[in-house]
Amino acid sequence: MSGRPARLVAALLATVLVAGCGAEDTTGQAWHGGRIFLATGNTTGVYYQLGGGYADLITRHVPGYEARAEPTGASVENITRVAGGDMEIAFSLADTAADAVDGRGAFDKQPQPVRALARVYSNYTHVIVRSDGKINSFADLRGKRVSTGSPKSGTDIIAGRLLTAGGIDPNTGIQRLNLSLPETVKRMRANTLDAMFFSGGLPTPGVKDLLSSAPGKFRLLPLNELIEPLSARFGGVYTTATLPKEVYGTAEPTPTITVANVILVAADMPEQLAYDLTRVLFTWQGDLIQVHPEAANFNRASAAATGPIPLHPGAARFYRDGG
């Protein structure tokens, strides 16, 4: 992926004055030259699909701005890039974002200047194992070859926390591999992995592809028994839910762990732009639903409940004034 310096050259050539919408920077020009980059996730994940749809809506409905979704390693990378000015919008798991604003975990003693536009849908934690791998419980992951997701992704973080909650050292208790979702799926099919973690919306395209391409060869592990030790150690951002069997055509529904997703921006984004970006999410929500069904779970009534991640003042105004 190209960095902000390379993109900024092109952006400056296309700088547009934003007349009358109030989404300018202090010079009266469109913020960051009118170019908005969305940090998403793996190309076969829900973030990337929704990010592409959101980018299209921004380009069509926020005057003076052009947006583009870019694949990334997900939550930690996304937050770092937004805070550093290389991206304008980030999708993130709420637990990772909470770490970022508090300066803990992957952001130890380095609080990140990010703000939330909205709490959106929830991610379901998928732990998928080979049916012939003699892994019948979470404890059986010990010593196995396990992908915990892209390095420093939200999946990687929650995988480490679940392993810890289950009494397994994430670094020494398993043969840990940090692989993207496409590479993880490839290795599961090749029998060079015994298990995988992925935190995503329903359905996650890469997961659906894996499970539907080889019925009966893989199965999902139940995780609900881990909620108490997980919450006791890492706080109340996690909940339980049942992954319906219809989503992936599994034999039974699977109890699992969920965590909310948030959409983040830099703290210094102009207030009107943040207002407009939040407005787009809900005014054209129907268009996003056509991109991925998880957009139907964007709930305007609860979208402002992003704590402990502060709302951007522009987003707060949207919810307060009713859009």
PDB file of C-alpha atoms in Angstrom:
ATOM      1  CA  MET A   1       0.000   0.000   0.000  1.00  0.00           C
ATOM      2  CA  SER A   2       1.178   3.481  -0.740  1.00  0.00           C
ATOM      3  CA  GLY A   3       1.710   5.831   2.187  1.00  0.00           C
ATOM      4  CA  ARG A   4       0.278   9.245   2.900  1.00  0.00           C
ATOM      5  CA  PRO A   5       3.214  11.171   1.312  1.00  0.00           C
ATOM      6  CA  ALA A   6       2.677   9.554  -2.098  1.00  0.00           C
ATOM      7  CA  ARG A   7      -1.078   9.977  -1.947  1.00  0.00           C
ATOM      8  CA  LEU A   8      -0.821  13.535  -0.705  1.00  0.00           C
ATOM      9  CA  VAL A   9       0.902  14.633  -3.911  1.00  0.00           C
ATOM     10  CA  ALA A  10      -2.075  13.477  -5.932  1.00  0.00           C
ATOM     11  CA  ALA A  11      -4.475  14.852  -3.374  1.00  0.00           C
ATOM     12  CA  LEU A  12      -2.935  18.317  -3.497  1.00  0.00           C
ATOM     13  CA  LEU A  13      -3.281  18.375  -7.254  1.00  0.00           C
ATOM     14  CA  ALA A  14      -6.991  17.696  -6.804  1.00  0.00           C
ATOM     15  CA  THR A  15      -7.633  20.034  -3.874  1.00  0.00           C
ATOM     16  CA  VAL A  16     -11.187  21.275  -3.925  1.00  0.00           C
ATOM     17  CA  LEU A  17     -12.764  24.123  -2.012  1.00  0.00           C
ATOM     18  CA  VAL A  18     -15.818  22.887  -0.141  1.00  0.00           C
ATOM     19  CA  ALA A  19     -18.391  25.619  -0.521  1.00  0.00           C
ATOM     20  CA  GLY A  20     -21.023  25.917   2.164  1.00  0.00           C
ATOM     21  CA  CYS A  21     -20.644  22.501   3.853  1.00  0.00           C
ATOM     22  CA  GLY A  22     -18.240  23.583   6.611  1.00  0.00           C
ATOM     23  CA  ALA A  23     -16.019  20.491   6.251  1.00  0.00           C
ATOM     24  CA  GLU A  24     -12.874  22.483   5.490  1.00  0.00           C
ATOM     25  CA  ASP A  25      -9.620  22.649   7.419  1.00  0.00           C
ATOM     26  CA  THR A  26      -8.291  25.902   8.881  1.00  0.00           C
ATOM     27  CA  THR A  27      -7.135  27.107   5.437  1.00  0.00           C
ATOM     28  CA  GLY A  28     -10.649  26.897   4.009  1.00  0.00           C
ATOM     29  CA  GLN A  29      -9.774  23.868   1.890  1.00  0.00           C
ATOM     30  CA  ALA A  30     -11.072  20.325   2.028  1.00  0.00           C
ATOM     31  CA  TRP A  31      -9.404  18.442   4.868  1.00  0.00           C
ATOM     32  CA  HIS A  32      -6.431  16.375   3.685  1.00  0.00           C
ATOM     33  CA  GLY A  33      -6.949  17.651   0.172  1.00  0.00           C
ATOM     34  CA  GLY A  34     -10.397  16.117  -0.129  1.00  0.00           C
ATOM     35  CA  ARG A  35      -9.049  12.548  -0.142  1.00  0.00           C
ATOM     36  CA  ILE A  36     -10.371  10.078   2.427  1.00  0.00           C
ATOM     37  CA  PHE A  37      -8.783   6.673   2.874  1.00  0.00           C
ATOM     38  CA  LEU A  38     -10.571   3.996   4.883  1.00  0.00           C
ATOM     39  CA  ALA A  39      -8.447   1.483   6.774  1.00  0.00           C
ATOM     40  CA  THR A  40     -10.364  -1.807   6.643  1.00  0.00           C
ATOM     41  CA  GLY A  41      -8.913  -5.318   7.014  1.00  0.00           C
ATOM     42  CA  ASN A  42      -8.230  -8.523   5.092  1.00  0.00           C
ATOM     43  CA  THR A  43      -9.692  -8.608   1.595  1.00  0.00           C
ATOM     44  CA  THR A  44     -11.963 -11.554   2.438  1.00  0.00           C
ATOM     45  CA  GLY A  45     -13.319  -9.957   5.616  1.00  0.00           C
ATOM     46  CA  VAL A  46     -16.406  -7.862   6.348  1.00  0.00           C
ATOM     47  CA  TYR A  47     -14.434  -4.662   7.084  1.00  0.00           C
ATOM     48  CA  TYR A  48     -13.138  -4.593   3.521  1.00  0.00           C
ATOM     49  CA  GLN A  49     -16.564  -5.156   1.975  1.00  0.00           C
ATOM     50  CA  LEU A  50     -18.312  -2.556   4.122  1.00  0.00           C
ATOM     51  CA  GLY A  51     -15.391  -0.153   3.738  1.00  0.00           C
ATOM     52  CA  GLY A  52     -15.731  -0.270  -0.032  1.00  0.00           C
ATOM     53  CA  GLY A  53     -19.440   0.485   0.182  1.00  0.00           C
ATOM     54  CA  TYR A  54     -18.912   3.281   2.705  1.00  0.00           C
ATOM     55  CA  ALA A  55     -16.204   4.837   0.538  1.00  0.00           C
ATOM     56  CA  ASP A  56     -18.577   4.894  -2.410  1.00  0.00           C
ATOM     57  CA  LEU A  57     -21.283   6.609  -0.348  1.00  0.00           C
ATOM     58  CA  ILE A  58     -18.833   9.241   0.900  1.00  0.00           C
ATOM     59  CA  THR A  59     -17.679  10.004  -2.628  1.00  0.00           C
ATOM     60  CA  ARG A  60     -21.273  10.364  -3.802  1.00  0.00           C
ATOM     61  CA  HIS A  61     -22.753  12.246  -0.851  1.00  0.00           C
ATOM     62  CA  VAL A  62     -20.055  14.356   0.836  1.00  0.00           C
ATOM     63  CA  PRO A  63     -19.293  17.284  -1.497  1.00  0.00           C
ATOM     64  CA  GLY A  64     -15.625  17.917  -2.223  1.00  0.00           C
ATOM     65  CA  TYR A  65     -14.417  14.524  -1.001  1.00  0.00           C
ATOM     66  CA  GLU A  66     -13.338  11.324  -2.706  1.00  0.00           C
ATOM     67  CA  ALA A  67     -12.953   8.165  -0.626  1.00  0.00           C
ATOM     68  CA  ARG A  68     -11.264   4.818  -1.131  1.00  0.00           C
ATOM     69  CA  ALA A  69     -11.102   1.689   1.030  1.00  0.00           C
ATOM     70  CA  GLU A  70      -7.735   0.029   1.508  1.00  0.00           C
ATOM     71  CA  PRO A  71      -6.911  -3.469   2.821  1.00  0.00           C
ATOM     72  CA  THR A  72      -4.888  -3.581   6.036  1.00  0.00           C
ATOM     73  CA  GLY A  73      -3.923  -5.835   8.917  1.00  0.00           C
ATOM     74  CA  ALA A  74      -7.048  -4.514  10.716  1.00  0.00           C
ATOM     75  CA  SER A  75      -7.589  -2.946  14.139  1.00  0.00           C
ATOM     76  CA  VAL A  76      -4.161  -2.066  15.587  1.00  0.00           C
ATOM     77  CA  GLU A  77      -2.715  -1.047  12.235  1.00  0.00           C
ATOM     78  CA  ASN A  78      -5.872   0.890  11.391  1.00  0.00           C
ATOM     79  CA  ILE A  79      -5.752   2.919  14.595  1.00  0.00           C
ATOM     80  CA  THR A  80      -2.051   3.638  14.221  1.00  0.00           C
ATOM     81  CA  ARG A  81      -2.507   4.855  10.664  1.00  0.00           C
ATOM     82  CA  VAL A  82      -5.459   7.107  11.484  1.00  0.00           C
ATOM     83  CA  ALA A  83      -3.672   8.566  14.500  1.00  0.00           C
ATOM     84  CA  GLY A  84      -0.582   9.152  12.352  1.00  0.00           C
ATOM     85  CA  GLY A  85      -2.501  10.890   9.560  1.00  0.00           C
ATOM     86  CA  ASP A  86      -1.949   8.195   6.938  1.00  0.00           C
ATOM     87  CA  MET A  87      -5.655   7.244   6.860  1.00  0.00           C
ATOM     88  CA  GLU A  88      -8.799   9.184   7.703  1.00  0.00           C
ATOM     89  CA  ILE A  89     -11.275   6.492   8.815  1.00  0.00           C
ATOM     90  CA  ALA A  90     -10.671   3.170  10.559  1.00  0.00           C
ATOM     91  CA  PHE A  91     -12.742   0.119  11.354  1.00  0.00           C
ATOM     92  CA  SER A  92     -11.757  -1.407  14.695  1.00  0.00           C
ATOM     93  CA  LEU A  93     -12.862  -3.811  17.347  1.00  0.00           C
ATOM     94  CA  ALA A  94     -14.041  -1.944  20.435  1.00  0.00           C
ATOM     95  CA  ASP A  95     -11.628  -3.735  22.769  1.00  0.00           C
ATOM     96  CA  THR A  96      -8.629  -2.682  20.673  1.00  0.00           C
ATOM     97  CA  ALA A  97      -9.956   0.882  20.383  1.00  0.00           C
ATOM     98  CA  ALA A  98     -10.427   1.050  24.156  1.00  0.00           C
ATOM     99  CA  ASP A  99      -6.794   0.001  24.585  1.00  0.00           C
ATOM    100  CA  ALA A 100      -5.777   2.727  22.127  1.00  0.00           C
ATOM    101  CA  VAL A 101      -7.461   5.618  23.919  1.00  0.00           C
ATOM    102  CA  ASP A 102      -6.269   4.372  27.319  1.00  0.00           C
ATOM    103  CA  GLY A 103      -2.686   3.685  26.195  1.00  0.00           C
ATOM    104  CA  ARG A 104      -2.542   0.023  27.110  1.00  0.00           C
ATOM    105  CA  GLY A 105      -2.088  -3.340  25.404  1.00  0.00           C
ATOM    106  CA  ALA A 106      -0.571  -2.854  21.953  1.00  0.00           C
ATOM    107  CA  PHE A 107      -0.504   0.911  22.661  1.00  0.00           C
ATOM    108  CA  ASP A 108       1.265   0.663  26.023  1.00  0.00           C
ATOM    109  CA  LYS A 109       1.789   4.163  27.458  1.00  0.00           C
ATOM    110  CA  GLN A 110       0.985   5.709  24.064  1.00  0.00           C
ATOM    111  CA  PRO A 111      -2.658   6.848  24.026  1.00  0.00           C
ATOM    112  CA  GLN A 112      -3.883   7.375  20.476  1.00  0.00           C
ATOM    113  CA  PRO A 113      -5.741  10.574  19.421  1.00  0.00           C
ATOM    114  CA  VAL A 114      -8.762   8.859  17.884  1.00  0.00           C
ATOM    115  CA  ARG A 115     -12.484   9.456  18.240  1.00  0.00           C
ATOM    116  CA  ALA A 116     -15.525   7.372  17.329  1.00  0.00           C
ATOM    117  CA  LEU A 117     -18.200   8.086  14.754  1.00  0.00           C
ATOM    118  CA  ALA A 118     -20.360   5.105  15.653  1.00  0.00           C
ATOM    119  CA  ARG A 119     -20.689   1.747  17.298  1.00  0.00           C
ATOM    120  CA  VAL A 120     -21.899  -0.544  14.534  1.00  0.00           C
ATOM    121  CA  TYR A 121     -22.346  -4.335  14.324  1.00  0.00           C
ATOM    122  CA  SER A 122     -20.745  -7.002  16.543  1.00  0.00           C
ATOM    123  CA  ASN A 123     -17.950  -9.369  15.557  1.00  0.00           C
ATOM    124  CA  TYR A 124     -18.352 -13.053  16.270  1.00  0.00           C
ATOM    125  CA  THR A 125     -15.257 -14.984  17.269  1.00  0.00           C
ATOM    126  CA  HIS A 126     -14.739 -18.003  15.028  1.00  0.00           C
ATOM    127  CA  VAL A 127     -12.449 -20.775  16.232  1.00  0.00           C
ATOM    128  CA  ILE A 128     -12.370 -23.346  13.458  1.00  0.00           C
ATOM    129  CA  VAL A 129     -10.695 -26.723  13.774  1.00  0.00           C
ATOM    130  CA  ARG A 130     -10.163 -29.712  11.544  1.00  0.00           C
ATOM    131  CA  SER A 131     -12.790 -32.390  12.202  1.00  0.00           C
ATOM    132  CA  ASP A 132     -10.091 -35.088  12.084  1.00  0.00           C
ATOM    133  CA  GLY A 133      -7.678 -33.158  14.342  1.00  0.00           C
ATOM    134  CA  LYS A 134      -8.774 -34.556  17.714  1.00  0.00           C
ATOM    135  CA  ILE A 135      -9.617 -31.081  19.012  1.00  0.00           C
ATOM    136  CA  ASN A 136     -12.834 -31.563  20.939  1.00  0.00           C
ATOM    137  CA  SER A 137     -12.534 -28.675  23.389  1.00  0.00           C
ATOM    138  CA  PHE A 138     -10.744 -25.363  23.677  1.00  0.00           C
ATOM    139  CA  ALA A 139      -8.152 -26.955  25.960  1.00  0.00           C
ATOM    140  CA  ASP A 140      -7.230 -29.360  23.140  1.00  0.00           C
ATOM    141  CA  LEU A 141      -5.675 -26.445  21.221  1.00  0.00           C
ATOM    142  CA  ARG A 142      -2.620 -26.806  23.430  1.00  0.00           C
ATOM    143  CA  GLY A 143       0.427 -27.689  21.326  1.00  0.00           C
ATOM    144  CA  LYS A 144      -1.448 -27.381  18.022  1.00  0.00           C
ATOM    145  CA  ARG A 145      -0.614 -25.315  14.931  1.00  0.00           C
ATOM    146  CA  VAL A 146      -2.925 -22.312  15.241  1.00  0.00           C
ATOM    147  CA  SER A 147      -3.333 -19.125  13.201  1.00  0.00           C
ATOM    148  CA  THR A 148      -4.330 -16.206  15.420  1.00  0.00           C
ATOM    149  CA  GLY A 149      -4.804 -13.772  12.532  1.00  0.00           C
ATOM    150  CA  SER A 150      -2.775 -10.964  11.020  1.00  0.00           C
ATOM    151  CA  PRO A 151      -0.135  -9.511  13.353  1.00  0.00           C
ATOM    152  CA  LYS A 152      -1.631  -6.998  15.824  1.00  0.00           C
ATOM    153  CA  SER A 153      -5.086  -7.318  14.313  1.00  0.00           C
ATOM    154  CA  GLY A 154      -8.172  -7.337  16.483  1.00  0.00           C
ATOM    155  CA  THR A 155      -8.390 -11.073  15.824  1.00  0.00           C
ATOM    156  CA  ASP A 156      -4.820 -11.544  17.049  1.00  0.00           C
ATOM    157  CA  ILE A 157      -5.575  -9.625  20.230  1.00  0.00           C
ATOM    158  CA  ILE A 158      -8.776 -11.449  21.101  1.00  0.00           C
ATOM    159  CA  ALA A 159      -7.178 -14.801  20.249  1.00  0.00           C
ATOM    160  CA  GLY A 160      -4.388 -14.099  22.714  1.00  0.00           C
ATOM    161  CA  ARG A 161      -6.882 -13.071  25.368  1.00  0.00           C
ATOM    162  CA  LEU A 162      -9.074 -16.136  24.844  1.00  0.00           C
ATOM    163  CA  LEU A 163      -6.082 -18.447  25.034  1.00  0.00           C
ATOM    164  CA  THR A 164      -4.994 -16.771  28.264  1.00  0.00           C
ATOM    165  CA  ALA A 165      -8.520 -17.040  29.663  1.00  0.00           C
ATOM    166  CA  GLY A 166      -8.501 -20.727  28.744  1.00  0.00           C
ATOM    167  CA  GLY A 167      -5.230 -21.344  30.599  1.00  0.00           C
ATOM    168  CA  ILE A 168      -3.053 -21.608  27.480  1.00  0.00           C
ATOM    169  CA  ASP A 169      -0.017 -19.376  27.027  1.00  0.00           C
ATOM    170  CA  PRO A 170      -0.591 -17.696  23.632  1.00  0.00           C
ATOM    171  CA  ASN A 171       3.089 -17.750  22.725  1.00  0.00           C
ATOM    172  CA  THR A 172       4.351 -21.020  24.180  1.00  0.00           C
ATOM    173  CA  GLY A 173       1.211 -23.113  24.649  1.00  0.00           C
ATOM    174  CA  ILE A 174       0.479 -23.386  20.923  1.00  0.00           C
ATOM    175  CA  GLN A 175       2.450 -23.262  17.698  1.00  0.00           C
ATOM    176  CA  ARG A 176       1.297 -19.709  16.963  1.00  0.00           C
ATOM    177  CA  LEU A 177       1.241 -18.358  13.425  1.00  0.00           C
ATOM    178  CA  ASN A 178       0.192 -14.787  12.559  1.00  0.00           C
ATOM    179  CA  LEU A 179      -1.437 -15.159   9.159  1.00  0.00           C
ATOM    180  CA  SER A 180      -3.932 -13.132   7.147  1.00  0.00           C
ATOM    181  CA  LEU A 181      -7.349 -14.664   6.602  1.00  0.00           C
ATOM    182  CA  PRO A 182      -6.664 -15.666   2.966  1.00  0.00           C
ATOM    183  CA  GLU A 183      -3.370 -17.342   3.953  1.00  0.00           C
ATOM    184  CA  THR A 184      -5.013 -18.991   6.966  1.00  0.00           C
ATOM    185  CA  VAL A 185      -7.767 -20.473   4.807  1.00  0.00           C
ATOM    186  CA  LYS A 186      -5.186 -21.711   2.305  1.00  0.00           C
ATOM    187  CA  ARG A 187      -3.205 -23.481   5.033  1.00  0.00           C
ATOM    188  CA  MET A 188      -6.277 -24.975   6.683  1.00  0.00           C
ATOM    189  CA  ARG A 189      -7.152 -26.563   3.347  1.00  0.00           C
ATOM    190  CA  ALA A 190      -3.575 -27.791   2.909  1.00  0.00           C
ATOM    191  CA  ASN A 191      -3.607 -29.455   6.359  1.00  0.00           C
ATOM    192  CA  THR A 192      -0.673 -27.346   7.567  1.00  0.00           C
ATOM    193  CA  LEU A 193      -2.811 -25.773  10.307  1.00  0.00           C
ATOM    194  CA  ASP A 194      -4.874 -27.497  12.977  1.00  0.00           C
ATOM    195  CA  ALA A 195      -7.019 -24.516  13.978  1.00  0.00           C
ATOM    196  CA  MET A 196      -7.672 -20.854  13.315  1.00  0.00           C
ATOM    197  CA  PHE A 197      -9.157 -17.794  14.977  1.00  0.00           C
ATOM    198  CA  PHE A 198     -11.057 -15.058  13.215  1.00  0.00           C
ATOM    199  CA  SER A 199     -13.203 -12.261  14.621  1.00  0.00           C
ATOM    200  CA  GLY A 200     -15.665 -11.000  12.028  1.00  0.00           C
ATOM    201  CA  GLY A 201     -19.213 -10.187  11.050  1.00  0.00           C
ATOM    202  CA  LEU A 202     -21.687 -12.730   9.741  1.00  0.00           C
ATOM    203  CA  PRO A 203     -21.016 -14.136   7.323  1.00  0.00           C
ATOM    204  CA  THR A 204     -17.281 -13.541   6.928  1.00  0.00           C
ATOM    205  CA  PRO A 205     -16.617 -14.328   3.239  1.00  0.00           C
ATOM    206  CA  GLY A 206     -13.301 -16.123   3.818  1.00  0.00           C
ATOM    207  CA  VAL A 207     -14.786 -18.302   6.564  1.00  0.00           C
ATOM    208  CA  LYS A 208     -17.868 -19.086   4.495  1.00  0.00           C
ATOM    209  CA  ASP A 209     -15.674 -20.096   1.584  1.00  0.00           C
ATOM    210  CA  LEU A 210     -13.653 -22.456   3.785  1.00  0.00           C
ATOM    211  CA  LEU A 211     -16.622 -24.159   5.423  1.00  0.00           C
ATOM    212  CA  SER A 212     -18.805 -24.419   2.328  1.00  0.00           C
ATOM    213  CA  SER A 213     -16.022 -25.758   0.110  1.00  0.00           C
ATOM    214  CA  ALA A 214     -15.443 -28.833   2.283  1.00  0.00           C
ATOM    215  CA  PRO A 215     -18.612 -29.766   4.210  1.00  0.00           C
ATOM    216  CA  GLY A 216     -17.837 -31.790   7.330  1.00  0.00           C
ATOM    217  CA  LYS A 217     -14.067 -31.272   7.100  1.00  0.00           C
ATOM    218  CA  PHE A 218     -14.032 -28.348   9.551  1.00  0.00           C
ATOM    219  CA  ARG A 219     -16.113 -27.327  12.551  1.00  0.00           C
ATOM    220  CA  LEU A 220     -16.546 -24.432  14.966  1.00  0.00           C
ATOM    221  CA  LEU A 221     -15.580 -24.712  18.631  1.00  0.00           C
ATOM    222  CA  PRO A 222     -18.008 -23.369  21.289  1.00  0.00           C
ATOM    223  CA  LEU A 223     -16.444 -20.562  23.354  1.00  0.00           C
ATOM    224  CA  ASN A 224     -19.144 -19.421  25.794  1.00  0.00           C
ATOM    225  CA  GLU A 225     -17.427 -21.093  28.768  1.00  0.00           C
ATOM    226  CA  LEU A 226     -14.594 -18.557  28.451  1.00  0.00           C
ATOM    227  CA  ILE A 227     -16.699 -15.431  29.022  1.00  0.00           C
ATOM    228  CA  GLU A 228     -16.243 -15.310  32.809  1.00  0.00           C
ATOM    229  CA  PRO A 229     -12.422 -15.589  32.924  1.00  0.00           C
ATOM    230  CA  LEU A 230     -12.189 -13.333  29.840  1.00  0.00           C
ATOM    231  CA  SER A 231     -14.312 -10.569  31.360  1.00  0.00           C
ATOM    232  CA  ALA A 232     -12.681 -10.890  34.768  1.00  0.00           C
ATOM    233  CA  ARG A 233      -9.284 -10.223  33.246  1.00  0.00           C
ATOM    234  CA  PHE A 234     -10.030  -7.874  30.359  1.00  0.00           C
ATOM    235  CA  GLY A 235     -13.231  -6.020  31.224  1.00  0.00           C
ATOM    236  CA  GLY A 236     -16.819  -5.916  30.090  1.00  0.00           C
ATOM    237  CA  VAL A 237     -16.418  -5.238  26.364  1.00  0.00           C
ATOM    238  CA  TYR A 238     -17.105  -8.905  25.578  1.00  0.00           C
ATOM    239  CA  THR A 239     -20.481 -10.624  25.407  1.00  0.00           C
ATOM    240  CA  THR A 240     -21.801 -14.019  24.360  1.00  0.00           C
ATOM    241  CA  ALA A 241     -24.066 -14.869  21.460  1.00  0.00           C
ATOM    242  CA  THR A 242     -25.029 -17.857  19.386  1.00  0.00           C
ATOM    243  CA  LEU A 243     -23.713 -18.162  15.860  1.00  0.00           C
ATOM    244  CA  PRO A 244     -26.720 -19.550  13.962  1.00  0.00           C
ATOM    245  CA  LYS A 245     -26.155 -22.788  12.073  1.00  0.00           C
ATOM    246  CA  GLU A 246     -27.737 -21.285   8.965  1.00  0.00           C
ATOM    247  CA  VAL A 247     -24.909 -18.744   8.537  1.00  0.00           C
ATOM    248  CA  TYR A 248     -22.339 -21.330   7.454  1.00  0.00           C
ATOM    249  CA  GLY A 249     -24.477 -24.432   7.088  1.00  0.00           C
ATOM    250  CA  THR A 250     -23.054 -26.074  10.219  1.00  0.00           C
ATOM    251  CA  ALA A 251     -24.753 -28.989  11.943  1.00  0.00           C
ATOM    252  CA  GLU A 252     -25.479 -27.047  15.123  1.00  0.00           C
ATOM    253  CA  PRO A 253     -25.558 -23.422  16.322  1.00  0.00           C
ATOM    254  CA  THR A 254     -22.328 -22.419  18.076  1.00  0.00           C
ATOM    255  CA  PRO A 255     -22.148 -20.406  21.323  1.00  0.00           C
ATOM    256  CA  THR A 256     -19.327 -17.896  21.018  1.00  0.00           C
ATOM    257  CA  ILE A 257     -17.796 -14.613  22.180  1.00  0.00           C
ATOM    258  CA  THR A 258     -18.706 -11.294  20.571  1.00  0.00           C
ATOM    259  CA  VAL A 259     -17.290  -7.777  20.656  1.00  0.00           C
ATOM    260  CA  ALA A 260     -18.636  -4.597  19.084  1.00  0.00           C
ATOM    261  CA  ASN A 261     -17.056  -2.807  16.144  1.00  0.00           C
ATOM    262  CA  VAL A 262     -16.520   0.936  16.009  1.00  0.00           C
ATOM    263  CA  ILE A 263     -15.728   3.374  13.224  1.00  0.00           C
ATOM    264  CA  LEU A 264     -12.925   5.743  14.196  1.00  0.00           C
ATOM    265  CA  VAL A 265     -11.445   9.000  12.920  1.00  0.00           C
ATOM    266  CA  ALA A 266      -8.644  11.303  14.024  1.00  0.00           C
ATOM    267  CA  ALA A 267      -9.408  13.662  16.901  1.00  0.00           C
ATOM    268  CA  ASP A 268      -8.501  16.666  14.726  1.00  0.00           C
ATOM    269  CA  MET A 269     -10.979  15.894  11.931  1.00  0.00           C
ATOM    270  CA  PRO A 270     -13.169  18.963  11.252  1.00  0.00           C
ATOM    271  CA  GLU A 271     -16.434  18.770  13.153  1.00  0.00           C
ATOM    272  CA  GLN A 272     -18.635  19.223  10.098  1.00  0.00           C
ATOM    273  CA  LEU A 273     -16.847  16.478   8.194  1.00  0.00           C
ATOM    274  CA  ALA A 274     -17.302  14.052  11.095  1.00  0.00           C
ATOM    275  CA  TYR A 275     -20.988  15.053  11.198  1.00  0.00           C
ATOM    276  CA  ASP A 276     -21.339  14.407   7.450  1.00  0.00           C
ATOM    277  CA  LEU A 277     -19.558  11.051   7.618  1.00  0.00           C
ATOM    278  CA  THR A 278     -21.867   9.924  10.423  1.00  0.00           C
ATOM    279  CA  ARG A 279     -24.920  11.175   8.534  1.00  0.00           C
ATOM    280  CA  VAL A 280     -23.907   9.133   5.485  1.00  0.00           C
ATOM    281  CA  LEU A 281     -23.811   5.922   7.537  1.00  0.00           C
ATOM    282  CA  PHE A 282     -27.445   6.172   8.525  1.00  0.00           C
ATOM    283  CA  THR A 283     -29.056   8.155   5.707  1.00  0.00           C
ATOM    284  CA  TRP A 284     -27.866   5.638   3.116  1.00  0.00           C
ATOM    285  CA  GLN A 285     -27.772   2.584   5.373  1.00  0.00           C
ATOM    286  CA  GLY A 286     -29.948   0.699   2.910  1.00  0.00           C
ATOM    287  CA  ASP A 287     -27.210   0.946   0.290  1.00  0.00           C
ATOM    288  CA  LEU A 288     -24.686  -0.509   2.734  1.00  0.00           C
ATOM    289  CA  ILE A 289     -27.016  -3.413   3.485  1.00  0.00           C
ATOM    290  CA  GLN A 290     -26.816  -4.322  -0.196  1.00  0.00           C
ATOM    291  CA  VAL A 291     -23.028  -4.479   0.178  1.00  0.00           C
ATOM    292  CA  HIS A 292     -23.095  -6.726   3.269  1.00  0.00           C
ATOM    293  CA  PRO A 293     -26.005  -7.800   5.514  1.00  0.00           C
ATOM    294  CA  GLU A 294     -24.167  -6.767   8.697  1.00  0.00           C
ATOM    295  CA  ALA A 295     -25.003  -3.165   7.820  1.00  0.00           C
ATOM    296  CA  ALA A 296     -28.581  -3.993   8.828  1.00  0.00           C
ATOM    297  CA  ASN A 297     -27.252  -4.235  12.391  1.00  0.00           C
ATOM    298  CA  PHE A 298     -26.124  -0.595  12.465  1.00  0.00           C
ATOM    299  CA  ASN A 299     -28.520   0.718  15.112  1.00  0.00           C
ATOM    300  CA  ARG A 300     -28.803   4.488  15.279  1.00  0.00           C
ATOM    301  CA  ALA A 301     -30.317   4.258  18.769  1.00  0.00           C
ATOM    302  CA  SER A 302     -27.192   2.584  20.190  1.00  0.00           C
ATOM    303  CA  ALA A 303     -24.554   3.896  17.781  1.00  0.00           C
ATOM    304  CA  ALA A 304     -23.469   6.669  20.158  1.00  0.00           C
ATOM    305  CA  ALA A 305     -22.679   4.130  22.924  1.00  0.00           C
ATOM    306  CA  THR A 306     -18.994   3.967  22.076  1.00  0.00           C
ATOM    307  CA  GLY A 307     -17.565   4.349  25.600  1.00  0.00           C
ATOM    308  CA  PRO A 308     -14.832   4.284  26.688  1.00  0.00           C
ATOM    309  CA  ILE A 309     -13.925   5.587  23.213  1.00  0.00           C
ATOM    310  CA  PRO A 310     -15.002   9.266  23.082  1.00  0.00           C
ATOM    311  CA  LEU A 311     -17.375  10.326  20.337  1.00  0.00           C
ATOM    312  CA  HIS A 312     -16.070  12.896  17.890  1.00  0.00           C
ATOM    313  CA  PRO A 313     -17.930  16.199  18.531  1.00  0.00           C
ATOM    314  CA  GLY A 314     -19.316  16.097  14.989  1.00  0.00           C
ATOM    315  CA  ALA A 315     -20.777  12.647  15.516  1.00  0.00           C
ATOM    316  CA  ALA A 316     -22.118  13.654  18.924  1.00  0.00           C
ATOM    317  CA  ARG A 317     -23.906  16.603  17.288  1.00  0.00           C
ATOM    318  CA  PHE A 318     -25.458  14.263  14.700  1.00  0.00           C
ATOM    319  CA  TYR A 319     -26.959  12.037  17.395  1.00  0.00           C
ATOM    320  CA  ARG A 320     -27.980  14.971  19.596  1.00  0.00           C
ATOM    321  CA  ASP A 321     -29.687  16.918  16.815  1.00  0.00           C
ATOM    322  CA  GLY A 322     -31.281  13.889  15.167  1.00  0.00           C
ATOM    323  CA  GLY A 323     -29.260  14.190  11.975  1.00  0.00           C
TER     324      GLY A 323
END
